[in-house]
Coordinates of C-alpha atoms and ligand atoms in Angstrom, one line a residue:
X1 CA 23.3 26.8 4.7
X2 CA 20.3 26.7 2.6
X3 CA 18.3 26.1 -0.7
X4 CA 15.1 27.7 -1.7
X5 CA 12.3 25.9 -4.2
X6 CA 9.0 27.0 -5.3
X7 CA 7.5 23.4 -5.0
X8 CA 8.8 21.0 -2.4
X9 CA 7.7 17.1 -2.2
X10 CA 8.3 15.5 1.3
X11 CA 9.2 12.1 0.4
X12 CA 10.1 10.5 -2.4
X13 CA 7.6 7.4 -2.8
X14 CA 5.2 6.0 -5.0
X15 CA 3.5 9.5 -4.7
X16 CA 6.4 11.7 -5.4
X17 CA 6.9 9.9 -8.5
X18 CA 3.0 10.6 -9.7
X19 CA 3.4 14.3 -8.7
X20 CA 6.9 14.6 -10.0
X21 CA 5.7 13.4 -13.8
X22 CA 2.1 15.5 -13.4
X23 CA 4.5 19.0 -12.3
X24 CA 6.6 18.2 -15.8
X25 CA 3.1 17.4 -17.9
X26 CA 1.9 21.1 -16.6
X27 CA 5.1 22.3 -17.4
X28 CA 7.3 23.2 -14.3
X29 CA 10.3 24.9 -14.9
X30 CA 14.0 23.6 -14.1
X31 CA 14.8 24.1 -10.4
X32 CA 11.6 25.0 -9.3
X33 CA 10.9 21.4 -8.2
X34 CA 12.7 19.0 -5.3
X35 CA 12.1 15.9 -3.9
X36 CA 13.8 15.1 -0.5
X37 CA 13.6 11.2 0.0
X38 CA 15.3 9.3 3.2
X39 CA 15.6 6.5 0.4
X40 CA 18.8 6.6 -1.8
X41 CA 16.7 5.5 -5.0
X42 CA 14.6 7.6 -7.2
X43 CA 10.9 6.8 -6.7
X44 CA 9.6 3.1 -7.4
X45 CA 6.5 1.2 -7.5
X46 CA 6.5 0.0 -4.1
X47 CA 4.1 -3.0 -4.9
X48 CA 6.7 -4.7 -6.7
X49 CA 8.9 -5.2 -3.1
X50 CA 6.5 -8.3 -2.2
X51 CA 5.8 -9.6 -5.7
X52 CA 8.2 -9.4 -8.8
X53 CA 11.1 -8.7 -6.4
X54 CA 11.0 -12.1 -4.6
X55 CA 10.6 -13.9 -7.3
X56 CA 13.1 -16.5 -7.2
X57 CA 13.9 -16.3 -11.3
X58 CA 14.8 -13.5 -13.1
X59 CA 13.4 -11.0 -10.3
X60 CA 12.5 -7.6 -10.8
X61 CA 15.3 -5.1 -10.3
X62 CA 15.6 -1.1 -10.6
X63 CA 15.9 0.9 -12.5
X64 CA 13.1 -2.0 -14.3
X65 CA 10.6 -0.3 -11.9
X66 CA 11.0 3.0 -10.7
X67 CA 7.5 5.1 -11.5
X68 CA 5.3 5.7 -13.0
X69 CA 5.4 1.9 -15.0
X70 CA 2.8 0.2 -12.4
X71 CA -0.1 2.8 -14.2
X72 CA 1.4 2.1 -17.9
X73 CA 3.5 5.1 -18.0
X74 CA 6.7 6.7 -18.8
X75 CA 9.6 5.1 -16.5
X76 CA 11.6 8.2 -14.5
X77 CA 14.7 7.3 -14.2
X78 CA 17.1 9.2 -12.3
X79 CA 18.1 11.1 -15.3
X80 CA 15.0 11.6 -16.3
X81 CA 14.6 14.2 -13.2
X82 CA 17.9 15.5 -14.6
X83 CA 16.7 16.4 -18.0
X84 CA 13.3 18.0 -16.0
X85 CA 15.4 20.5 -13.8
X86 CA 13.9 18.5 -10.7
X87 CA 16.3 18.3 -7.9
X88 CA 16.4 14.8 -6.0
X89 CA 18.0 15.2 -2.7
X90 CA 18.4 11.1 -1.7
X91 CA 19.4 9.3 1.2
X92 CA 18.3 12.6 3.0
X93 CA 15.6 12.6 6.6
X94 CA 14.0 16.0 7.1
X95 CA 14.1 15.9 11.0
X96 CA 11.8 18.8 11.3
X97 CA 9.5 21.1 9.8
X98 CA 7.8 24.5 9.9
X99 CA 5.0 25.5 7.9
X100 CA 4.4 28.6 9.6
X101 CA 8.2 29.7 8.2
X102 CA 8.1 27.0 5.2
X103 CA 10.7 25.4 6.2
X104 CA 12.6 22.2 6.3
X105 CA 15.8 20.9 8.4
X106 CA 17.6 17.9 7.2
X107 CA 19.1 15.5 9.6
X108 CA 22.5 17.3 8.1
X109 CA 21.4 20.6 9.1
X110 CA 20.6 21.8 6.0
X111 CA 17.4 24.1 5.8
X112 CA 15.4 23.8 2.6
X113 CA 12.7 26.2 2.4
X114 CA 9.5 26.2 -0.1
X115 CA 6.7 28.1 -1.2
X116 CA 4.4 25.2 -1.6
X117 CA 4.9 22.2 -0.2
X118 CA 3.5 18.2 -0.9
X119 CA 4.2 15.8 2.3
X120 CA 4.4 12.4 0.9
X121 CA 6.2 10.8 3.7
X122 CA 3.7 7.5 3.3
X123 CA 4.4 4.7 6.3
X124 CA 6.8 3.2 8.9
X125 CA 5.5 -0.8 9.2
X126 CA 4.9 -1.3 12.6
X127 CA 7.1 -3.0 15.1
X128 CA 6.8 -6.1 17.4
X129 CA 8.4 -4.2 20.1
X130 CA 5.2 -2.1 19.8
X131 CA 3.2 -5.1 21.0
X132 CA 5.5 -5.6 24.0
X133 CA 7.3 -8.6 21.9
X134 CA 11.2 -8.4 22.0
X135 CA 14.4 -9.1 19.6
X136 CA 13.1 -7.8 16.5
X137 CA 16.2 -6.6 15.2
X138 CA 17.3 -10.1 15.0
X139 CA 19.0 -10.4 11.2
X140 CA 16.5 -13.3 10.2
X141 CA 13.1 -11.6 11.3
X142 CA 12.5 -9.1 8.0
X143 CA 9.8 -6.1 7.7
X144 CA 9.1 -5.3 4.2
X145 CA 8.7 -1.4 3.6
X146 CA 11.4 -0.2 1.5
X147 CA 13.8 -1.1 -0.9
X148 CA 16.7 -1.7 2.0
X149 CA 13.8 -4.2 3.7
X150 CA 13.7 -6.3 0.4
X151 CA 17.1 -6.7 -0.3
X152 CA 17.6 -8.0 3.6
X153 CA 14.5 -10.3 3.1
X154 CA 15.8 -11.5 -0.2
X155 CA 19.3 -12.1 1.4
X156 CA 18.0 -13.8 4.4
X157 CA 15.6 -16.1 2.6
X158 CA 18.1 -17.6 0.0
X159 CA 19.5 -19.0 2.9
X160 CA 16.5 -20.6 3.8
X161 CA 15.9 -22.9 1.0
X162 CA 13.9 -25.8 2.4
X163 CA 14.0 -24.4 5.9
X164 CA 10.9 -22.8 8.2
X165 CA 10.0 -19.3 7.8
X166 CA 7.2 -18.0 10.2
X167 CA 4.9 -14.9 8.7
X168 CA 3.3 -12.7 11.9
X169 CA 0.3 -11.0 10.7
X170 CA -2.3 -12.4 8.0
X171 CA -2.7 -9.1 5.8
X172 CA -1.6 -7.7 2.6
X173 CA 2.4 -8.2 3.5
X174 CA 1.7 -11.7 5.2
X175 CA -0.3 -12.8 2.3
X176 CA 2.0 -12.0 -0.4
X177 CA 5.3 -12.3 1.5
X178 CA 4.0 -16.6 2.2
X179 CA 3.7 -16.9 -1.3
X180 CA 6.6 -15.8 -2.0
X181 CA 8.7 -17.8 0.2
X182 CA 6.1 -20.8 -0.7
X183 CA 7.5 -20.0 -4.8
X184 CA 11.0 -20.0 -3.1
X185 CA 10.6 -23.5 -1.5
X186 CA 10.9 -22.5 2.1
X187 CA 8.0 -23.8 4.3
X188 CA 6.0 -21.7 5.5
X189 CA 3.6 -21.1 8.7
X190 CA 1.2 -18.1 9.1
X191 CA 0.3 -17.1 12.6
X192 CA -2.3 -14.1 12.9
X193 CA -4.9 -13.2 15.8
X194 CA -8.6 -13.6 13.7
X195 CA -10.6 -16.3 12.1
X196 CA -9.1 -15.7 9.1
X197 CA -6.8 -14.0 6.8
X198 CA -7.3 -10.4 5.7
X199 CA -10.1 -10.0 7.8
X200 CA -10.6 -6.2 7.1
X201 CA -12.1 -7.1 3.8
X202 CA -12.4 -10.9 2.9
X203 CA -15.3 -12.4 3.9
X204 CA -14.9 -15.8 5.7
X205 CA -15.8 -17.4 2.5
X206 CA -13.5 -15.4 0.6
X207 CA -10.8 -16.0 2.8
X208 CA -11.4 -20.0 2.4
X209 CA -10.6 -20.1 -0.6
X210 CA -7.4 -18.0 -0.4
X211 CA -6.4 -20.1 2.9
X212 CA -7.3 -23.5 0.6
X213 CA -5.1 -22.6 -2.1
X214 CA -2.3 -21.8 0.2
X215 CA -2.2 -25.1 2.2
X216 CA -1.8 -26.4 -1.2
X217 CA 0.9 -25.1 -1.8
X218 CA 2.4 -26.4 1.6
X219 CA 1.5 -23.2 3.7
X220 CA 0.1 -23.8 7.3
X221 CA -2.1 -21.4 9.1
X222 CA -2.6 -21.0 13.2
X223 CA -5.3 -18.5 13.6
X224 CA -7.0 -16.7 16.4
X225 CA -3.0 -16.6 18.1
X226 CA -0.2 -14.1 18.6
X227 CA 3.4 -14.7 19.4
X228 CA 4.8 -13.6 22.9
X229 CA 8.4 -14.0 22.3
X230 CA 10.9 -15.3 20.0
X231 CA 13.9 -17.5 20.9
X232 CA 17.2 -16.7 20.3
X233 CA 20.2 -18.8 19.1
X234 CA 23.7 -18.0 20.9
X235 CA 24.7 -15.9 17.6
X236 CA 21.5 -13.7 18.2
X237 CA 19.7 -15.2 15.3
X238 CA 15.5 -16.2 16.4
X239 CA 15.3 -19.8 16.1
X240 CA 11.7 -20.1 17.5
X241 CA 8.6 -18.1 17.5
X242 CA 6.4 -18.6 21.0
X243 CA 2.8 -18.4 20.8
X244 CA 0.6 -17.2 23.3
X245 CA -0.9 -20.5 23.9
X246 CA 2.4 -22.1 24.3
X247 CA 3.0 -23.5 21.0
X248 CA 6.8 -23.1 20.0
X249 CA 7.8 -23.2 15.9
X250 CA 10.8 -23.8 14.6
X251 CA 12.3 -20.9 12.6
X252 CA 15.3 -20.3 10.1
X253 CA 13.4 -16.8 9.7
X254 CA 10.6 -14.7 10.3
X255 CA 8.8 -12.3 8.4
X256 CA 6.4 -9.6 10.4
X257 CA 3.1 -7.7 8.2
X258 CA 1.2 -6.5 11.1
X259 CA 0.2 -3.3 9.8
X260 CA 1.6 0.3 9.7
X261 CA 1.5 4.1 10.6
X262 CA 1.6 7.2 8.4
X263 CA 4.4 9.2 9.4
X264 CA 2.8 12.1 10.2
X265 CA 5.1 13.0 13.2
X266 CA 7.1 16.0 11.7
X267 CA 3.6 17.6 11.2
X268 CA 1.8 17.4 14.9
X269 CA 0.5 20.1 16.3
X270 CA 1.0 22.5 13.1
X271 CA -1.9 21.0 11.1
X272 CA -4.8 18.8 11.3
X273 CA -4.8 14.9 12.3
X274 CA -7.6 12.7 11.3
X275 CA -8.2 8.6 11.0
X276 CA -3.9 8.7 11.8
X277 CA -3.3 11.1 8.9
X278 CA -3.1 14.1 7.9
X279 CA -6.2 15.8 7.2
X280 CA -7.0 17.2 3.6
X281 CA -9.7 18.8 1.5
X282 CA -11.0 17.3 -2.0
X283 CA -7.8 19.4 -3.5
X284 CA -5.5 17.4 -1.1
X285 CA -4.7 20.8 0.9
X286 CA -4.0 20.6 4.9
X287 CA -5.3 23.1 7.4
X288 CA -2.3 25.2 6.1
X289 CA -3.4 26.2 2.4
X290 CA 0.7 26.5 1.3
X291 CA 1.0 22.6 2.4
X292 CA -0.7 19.3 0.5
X293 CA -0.7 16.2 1.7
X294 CA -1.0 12.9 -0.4
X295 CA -1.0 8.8 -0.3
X296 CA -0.8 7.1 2.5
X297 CA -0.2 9.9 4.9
X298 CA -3.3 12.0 3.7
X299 CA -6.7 11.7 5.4
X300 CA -9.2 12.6 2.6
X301 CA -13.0 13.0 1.8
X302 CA -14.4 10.1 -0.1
X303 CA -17.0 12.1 -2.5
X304 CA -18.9 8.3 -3.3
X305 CA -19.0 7.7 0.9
X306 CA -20.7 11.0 1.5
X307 CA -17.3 12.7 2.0
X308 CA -16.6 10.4 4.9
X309 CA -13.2 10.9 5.4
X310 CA -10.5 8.0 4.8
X311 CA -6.7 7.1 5.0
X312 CA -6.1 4.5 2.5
X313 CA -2.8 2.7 2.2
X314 CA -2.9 1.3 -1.1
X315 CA -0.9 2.6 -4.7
X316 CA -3.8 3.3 -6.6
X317 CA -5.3 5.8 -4.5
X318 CA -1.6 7.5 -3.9
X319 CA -1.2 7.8 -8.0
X320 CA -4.2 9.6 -8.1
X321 CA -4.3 11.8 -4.9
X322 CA -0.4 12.7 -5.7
X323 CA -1.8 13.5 -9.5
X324 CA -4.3 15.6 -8.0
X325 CA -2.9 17.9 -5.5
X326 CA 0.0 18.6 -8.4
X327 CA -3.3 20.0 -10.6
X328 CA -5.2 21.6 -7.3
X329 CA -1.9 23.6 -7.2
X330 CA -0.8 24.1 -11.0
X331 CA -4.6 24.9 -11.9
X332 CA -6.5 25.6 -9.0
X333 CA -9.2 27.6 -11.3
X334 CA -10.7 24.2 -13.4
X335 CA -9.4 21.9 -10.6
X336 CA -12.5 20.8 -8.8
X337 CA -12.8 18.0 -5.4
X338 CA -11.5 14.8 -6.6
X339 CA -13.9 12.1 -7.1
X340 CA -12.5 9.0 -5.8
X341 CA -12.9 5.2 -6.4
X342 CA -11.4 2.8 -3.6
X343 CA -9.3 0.5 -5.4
X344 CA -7.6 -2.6 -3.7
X345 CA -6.0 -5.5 -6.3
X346 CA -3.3 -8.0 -5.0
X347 CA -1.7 -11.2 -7.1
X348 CA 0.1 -14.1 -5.7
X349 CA 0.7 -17.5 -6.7
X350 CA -1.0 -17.5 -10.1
X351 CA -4.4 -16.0 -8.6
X352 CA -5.1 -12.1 -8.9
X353 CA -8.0 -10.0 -7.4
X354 CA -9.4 -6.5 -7.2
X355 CA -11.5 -5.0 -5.0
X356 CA -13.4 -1.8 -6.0
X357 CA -15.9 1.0 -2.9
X358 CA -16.3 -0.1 0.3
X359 CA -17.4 -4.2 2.4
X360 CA -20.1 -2.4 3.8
X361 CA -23.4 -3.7 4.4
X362 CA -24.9 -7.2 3.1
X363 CA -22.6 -9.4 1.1
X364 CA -23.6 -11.5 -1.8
X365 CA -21.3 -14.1 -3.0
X366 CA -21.1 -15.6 -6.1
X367 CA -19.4 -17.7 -9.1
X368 CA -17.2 -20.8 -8.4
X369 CA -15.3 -21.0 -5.4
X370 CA -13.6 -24.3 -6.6
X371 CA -12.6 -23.4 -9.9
X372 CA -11.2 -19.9 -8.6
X373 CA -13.9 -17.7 -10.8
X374 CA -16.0 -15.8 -8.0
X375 CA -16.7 -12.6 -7.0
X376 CA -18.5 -10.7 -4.4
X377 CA -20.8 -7.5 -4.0
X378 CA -21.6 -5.6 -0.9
X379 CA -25.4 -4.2 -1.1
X380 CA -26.1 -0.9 0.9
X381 CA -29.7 0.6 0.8
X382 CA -30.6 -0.8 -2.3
X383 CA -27.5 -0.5 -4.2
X384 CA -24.2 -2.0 -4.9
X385 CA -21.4 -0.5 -2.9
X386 CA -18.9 -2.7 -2.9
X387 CA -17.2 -5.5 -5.3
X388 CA -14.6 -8.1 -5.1
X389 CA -13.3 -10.5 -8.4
X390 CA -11.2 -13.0 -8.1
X391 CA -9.6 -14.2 -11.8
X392 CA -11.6 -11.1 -14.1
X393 CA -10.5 -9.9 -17.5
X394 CA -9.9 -6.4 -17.5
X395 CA -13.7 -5.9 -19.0
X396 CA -14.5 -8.2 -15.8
X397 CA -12.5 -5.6 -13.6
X398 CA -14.3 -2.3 -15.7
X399 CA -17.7 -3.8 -15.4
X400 CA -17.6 -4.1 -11.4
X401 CA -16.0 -1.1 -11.1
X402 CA -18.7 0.9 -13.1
X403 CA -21.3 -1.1 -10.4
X404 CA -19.5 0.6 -8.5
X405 CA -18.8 4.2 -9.1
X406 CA -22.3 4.5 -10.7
X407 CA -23.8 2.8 -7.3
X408 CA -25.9 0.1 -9.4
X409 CA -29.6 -0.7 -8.3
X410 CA -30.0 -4.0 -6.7
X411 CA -33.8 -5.2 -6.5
X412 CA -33.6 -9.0 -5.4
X413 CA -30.4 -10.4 -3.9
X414 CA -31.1 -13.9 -4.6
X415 CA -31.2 -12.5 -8.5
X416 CA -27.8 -10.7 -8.3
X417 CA -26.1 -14.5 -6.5
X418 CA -27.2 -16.3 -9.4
X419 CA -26.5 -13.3 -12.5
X420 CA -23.3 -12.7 -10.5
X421 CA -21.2 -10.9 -12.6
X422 CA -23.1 -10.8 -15.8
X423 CA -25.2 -8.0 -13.7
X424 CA -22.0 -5.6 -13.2
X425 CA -21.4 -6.4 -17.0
X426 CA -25.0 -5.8 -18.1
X427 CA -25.4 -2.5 -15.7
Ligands
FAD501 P1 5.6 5.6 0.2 O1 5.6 4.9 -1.1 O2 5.8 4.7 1.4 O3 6.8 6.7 0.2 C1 7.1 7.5 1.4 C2 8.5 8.1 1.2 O4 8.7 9.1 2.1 C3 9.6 7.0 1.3 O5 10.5 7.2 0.3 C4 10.2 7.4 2.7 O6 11.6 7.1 2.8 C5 10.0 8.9 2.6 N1 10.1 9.6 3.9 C6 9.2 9.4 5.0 N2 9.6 10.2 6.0 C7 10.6 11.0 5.6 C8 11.4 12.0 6.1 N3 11.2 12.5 7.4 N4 12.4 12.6 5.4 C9 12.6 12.1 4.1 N5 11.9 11.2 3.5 C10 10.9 10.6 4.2 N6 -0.7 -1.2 -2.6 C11 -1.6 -1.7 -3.5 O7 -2.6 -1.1 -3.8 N7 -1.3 -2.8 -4.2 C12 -0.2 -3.6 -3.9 O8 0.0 -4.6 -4.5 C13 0.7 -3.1 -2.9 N8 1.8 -3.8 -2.6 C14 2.7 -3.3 -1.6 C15 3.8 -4.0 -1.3 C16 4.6 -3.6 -0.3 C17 5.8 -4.4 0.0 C18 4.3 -2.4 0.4 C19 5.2 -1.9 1.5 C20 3.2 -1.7 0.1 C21 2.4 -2.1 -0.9 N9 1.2 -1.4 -1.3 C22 0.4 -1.8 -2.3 C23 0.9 -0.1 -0.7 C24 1.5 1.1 -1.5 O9 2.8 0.8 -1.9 C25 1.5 2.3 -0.7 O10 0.1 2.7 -0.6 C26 2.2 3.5 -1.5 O11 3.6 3.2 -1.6 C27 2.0 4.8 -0.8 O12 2.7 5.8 -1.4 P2 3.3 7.0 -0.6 O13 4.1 7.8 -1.6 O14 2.2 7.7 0.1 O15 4.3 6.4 0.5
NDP502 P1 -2.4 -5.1 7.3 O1 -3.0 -4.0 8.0 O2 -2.9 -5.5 5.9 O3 -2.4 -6.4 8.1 C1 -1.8 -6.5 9.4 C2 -2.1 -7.9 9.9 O4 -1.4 -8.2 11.1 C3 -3.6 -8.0 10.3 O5 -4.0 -9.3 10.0 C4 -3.5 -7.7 11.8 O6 -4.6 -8.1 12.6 C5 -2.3 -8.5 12.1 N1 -1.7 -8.2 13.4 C6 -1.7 -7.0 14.1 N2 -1.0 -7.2 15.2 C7 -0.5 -8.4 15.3 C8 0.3 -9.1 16.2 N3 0.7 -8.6 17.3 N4 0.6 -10.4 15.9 C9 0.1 -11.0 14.8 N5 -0.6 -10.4 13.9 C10 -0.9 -9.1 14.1 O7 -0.8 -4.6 7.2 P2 0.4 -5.3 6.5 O8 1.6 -5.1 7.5 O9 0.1 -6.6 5.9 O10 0.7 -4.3 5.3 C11 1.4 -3.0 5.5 C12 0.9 -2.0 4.4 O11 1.4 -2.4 3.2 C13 -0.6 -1.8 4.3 O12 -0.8 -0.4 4.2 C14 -1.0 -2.5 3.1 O13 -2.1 -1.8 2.5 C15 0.3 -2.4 2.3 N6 0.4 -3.5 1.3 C16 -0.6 -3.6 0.4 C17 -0.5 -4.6 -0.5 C18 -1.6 -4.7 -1.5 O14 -2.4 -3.8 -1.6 N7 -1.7 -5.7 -2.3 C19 0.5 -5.6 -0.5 C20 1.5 -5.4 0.6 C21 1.4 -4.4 1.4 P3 -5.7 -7.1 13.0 O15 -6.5 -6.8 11.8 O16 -6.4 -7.8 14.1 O17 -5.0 -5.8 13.5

């Protein structure tokens, strides 16, 4: 049993969406195209999950979100793929593959085979067990990955009004998942092993101010600490989370961020691994030139950091790499390297930031860290490499971006703390 397509997407994330609407822009034609997807839905923004989907009035739903809304474009809807003659095979693992035969296998048996194929099989969040920490299938400790994830952590947290919820892990999920069991009146404490939250790219300053404005909103923090067990109830539920230095918390639920890995599995030992990815050229191609990879799975040269090449997990950079290696294959004759900007944004509570390059280098802080109006910029060599705004119009966000991209000229350091943003803006 078996069904043949000219272009095949592996996955059917935020990524397959992008390259699903870029194929029908360059004018694919019916049944040429398939996306196989373990999920059952059609592709979605996957940002929404741990922001509009928690919310505890009127809360985003699908189809409201399915791609590509999240960049201000059309919505595909399941029968939107119908209309385009693009095959969605849901709810269906590929359990192994072959590039050397172009081939697929589906944990059903079926083989799907392709000339050309786009692996956009993003991330699996990593689990406790992997840090020798037991019982995290309990039904009240909740991942957040996928669509499944969220409707277990909405279920479980509804009935946690006014209870204790513990978040492991003080990066993007933590951050975002506390606030949103904060907004859903469940008290929350954060437990994560550094000095302070989302320490891959705040500064401590930074992270003050973030860390301020949640313990006024009721959230605690431990820091520098990890949990070495939880504590079960006799129905199997956790009803405590045991730190390392003793410390035992109360818990009606638990909610664990602590990072992820691509899921590059299917592909080891058939093409090249770098930085935990797959490895790609400027065009998105693997060491196999039939096979792209793309998003979080894809390992790929950074033109503005010297081509240094980088695995980032974030939506932006899947939209534009899946937009990219859709071109690289549809025109390959005017499609050049792409050119890419690190982009990083997050909202909670009321507050919003972006982040645009790299935090390498000297950092310069500036703006009002009471008022919630500040920014910083990372200096390298003379120029601006990095920028973070906390609270920008989108002319704020454009400006620093442009600092940026165009690597801005910094003479005197002191100057660009007190001009602050009026230099990105003036650049
Ligand atoms: P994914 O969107 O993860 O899609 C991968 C797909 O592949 C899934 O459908 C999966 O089921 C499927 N798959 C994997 N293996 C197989 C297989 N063997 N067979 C069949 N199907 C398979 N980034 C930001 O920049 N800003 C944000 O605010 C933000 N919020 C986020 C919130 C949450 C809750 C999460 C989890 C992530 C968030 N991110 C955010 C990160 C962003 O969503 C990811 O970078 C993006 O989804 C990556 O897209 P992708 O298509 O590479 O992978
Ligand atoms: P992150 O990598 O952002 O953060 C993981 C956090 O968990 C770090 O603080 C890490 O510390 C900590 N940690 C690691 N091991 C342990 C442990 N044993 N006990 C306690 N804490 C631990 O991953 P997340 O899980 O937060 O996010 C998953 C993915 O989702 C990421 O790709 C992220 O980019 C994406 N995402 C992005 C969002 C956004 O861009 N706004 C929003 C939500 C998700 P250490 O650094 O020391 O390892």
């Amino acid at each position: 049993m078996g069904r043949a397509f000219v272009y095949v997407i592996l996955g059917g994330g935020v990524a397959a969406g992008y390259a699903a609407l870029e194929f029908a822009r360059r004018g694919v034609a019916h049944g040429e195209l398939c996306i196989i997807s373990e999920e059952t839905v059609a592709p979605y923004e996957r940002p929404a999950l741990s922001k509009g989907y928690l919310l505890p009035e009127a809360p985003a739903r699908l189809p409201s979100f399915h791609t590509c809304v999240g960049a201000d474009d059309e919505r595909l809807t399941p029968k939107w793929y119908k209309e385009h003659g693009i095959e969605l095979v849901l709810g269906t693992r590929v359990k192994s593959a072959d590039v050397r035969r172009k081939t697929l296998i589906t944990a059903t048996g079926e083989t799907i085979s392709y000339e050309i194929l786009i692996i956009a099989t993003g991330a699996r969040a990593l689990k406790l067990e992997e840090f020798g920490v037991r019982g995290s299938d309990a039904e009240n400790v909740c991942y957040l990955r996928n669509l499944a994830d969220a409707n277990r952590l909405v279920a479980v947290m509804q009935t946690c009004t006014g209870g204790n919820a513990v978040v492991i892990g003080g990066g993007y999920i933590g951050m975002e998942c506390a606030a949103a069991l904060a907004t859903n009146r469940i008290k929350v404490t954060m437990i994560f092993p550094e000095a302070h939250c989302m320490a891959r790219l705040f500064t401590p300053k930074i992270a003050g101010f973030y860390e301020n404005y949640y313990k006024s909103k009721g959230v605690k923090f431990i820091k520098g600490n990890v949990l070495t067990s939880l504590e079960n109830d006799s129905e199997g539920k956790v009803k405590a989370v045991i730190l390392k230095d003793g410390t035992r918390l109360p818990a009606d639920m638990v909610v664990v961020g602590i990072g992820i890995r691509a899921n590059t599995g299917l592909f080891e030992g058939q093409l090249h691994l770098e930085k935990g990815g797959i490895k790609v050229n400027g065009r998105m191609q693997t060491s196999n030139t039939s096979v792209y990879a793309v998003g979080d799975v894809a390992a790929f040269p950074v033109r503005l950091f010297g081509n240094e090449i980088r695995r980032l997990e974030h939506v932006d950079s899947a939209r534009k790499t899946a937009r990219h290696a859709v071109a690289a294959i549809m025109t390959p004759k005017t499609t050049g390297d792409l050119d890419y900007l690190p982009f990083f944004y997050s909202r909670v509570f009321t507050l919003s930031w972006q982040f645009y390059g790299d935090n390498v280098g000297n950092v310069v802080h500036y703006g009002d860290f009471n008022s919630g109006r500040f920014g910083a910029y990372w200096t390298n060599k003379g120029v601006i490499v990095g920028a973070f705004l906390e609270g920008g119009s989108r002319e704020d966000y454009e400006a620093i971006a442009k600092a940026v991209r165009f690597k801005a000229a910094v003479k005197d350091t002191h100057e660009l703390e007190s001009t602050g943003l009026e230099f990105a803006l003036r650049a």
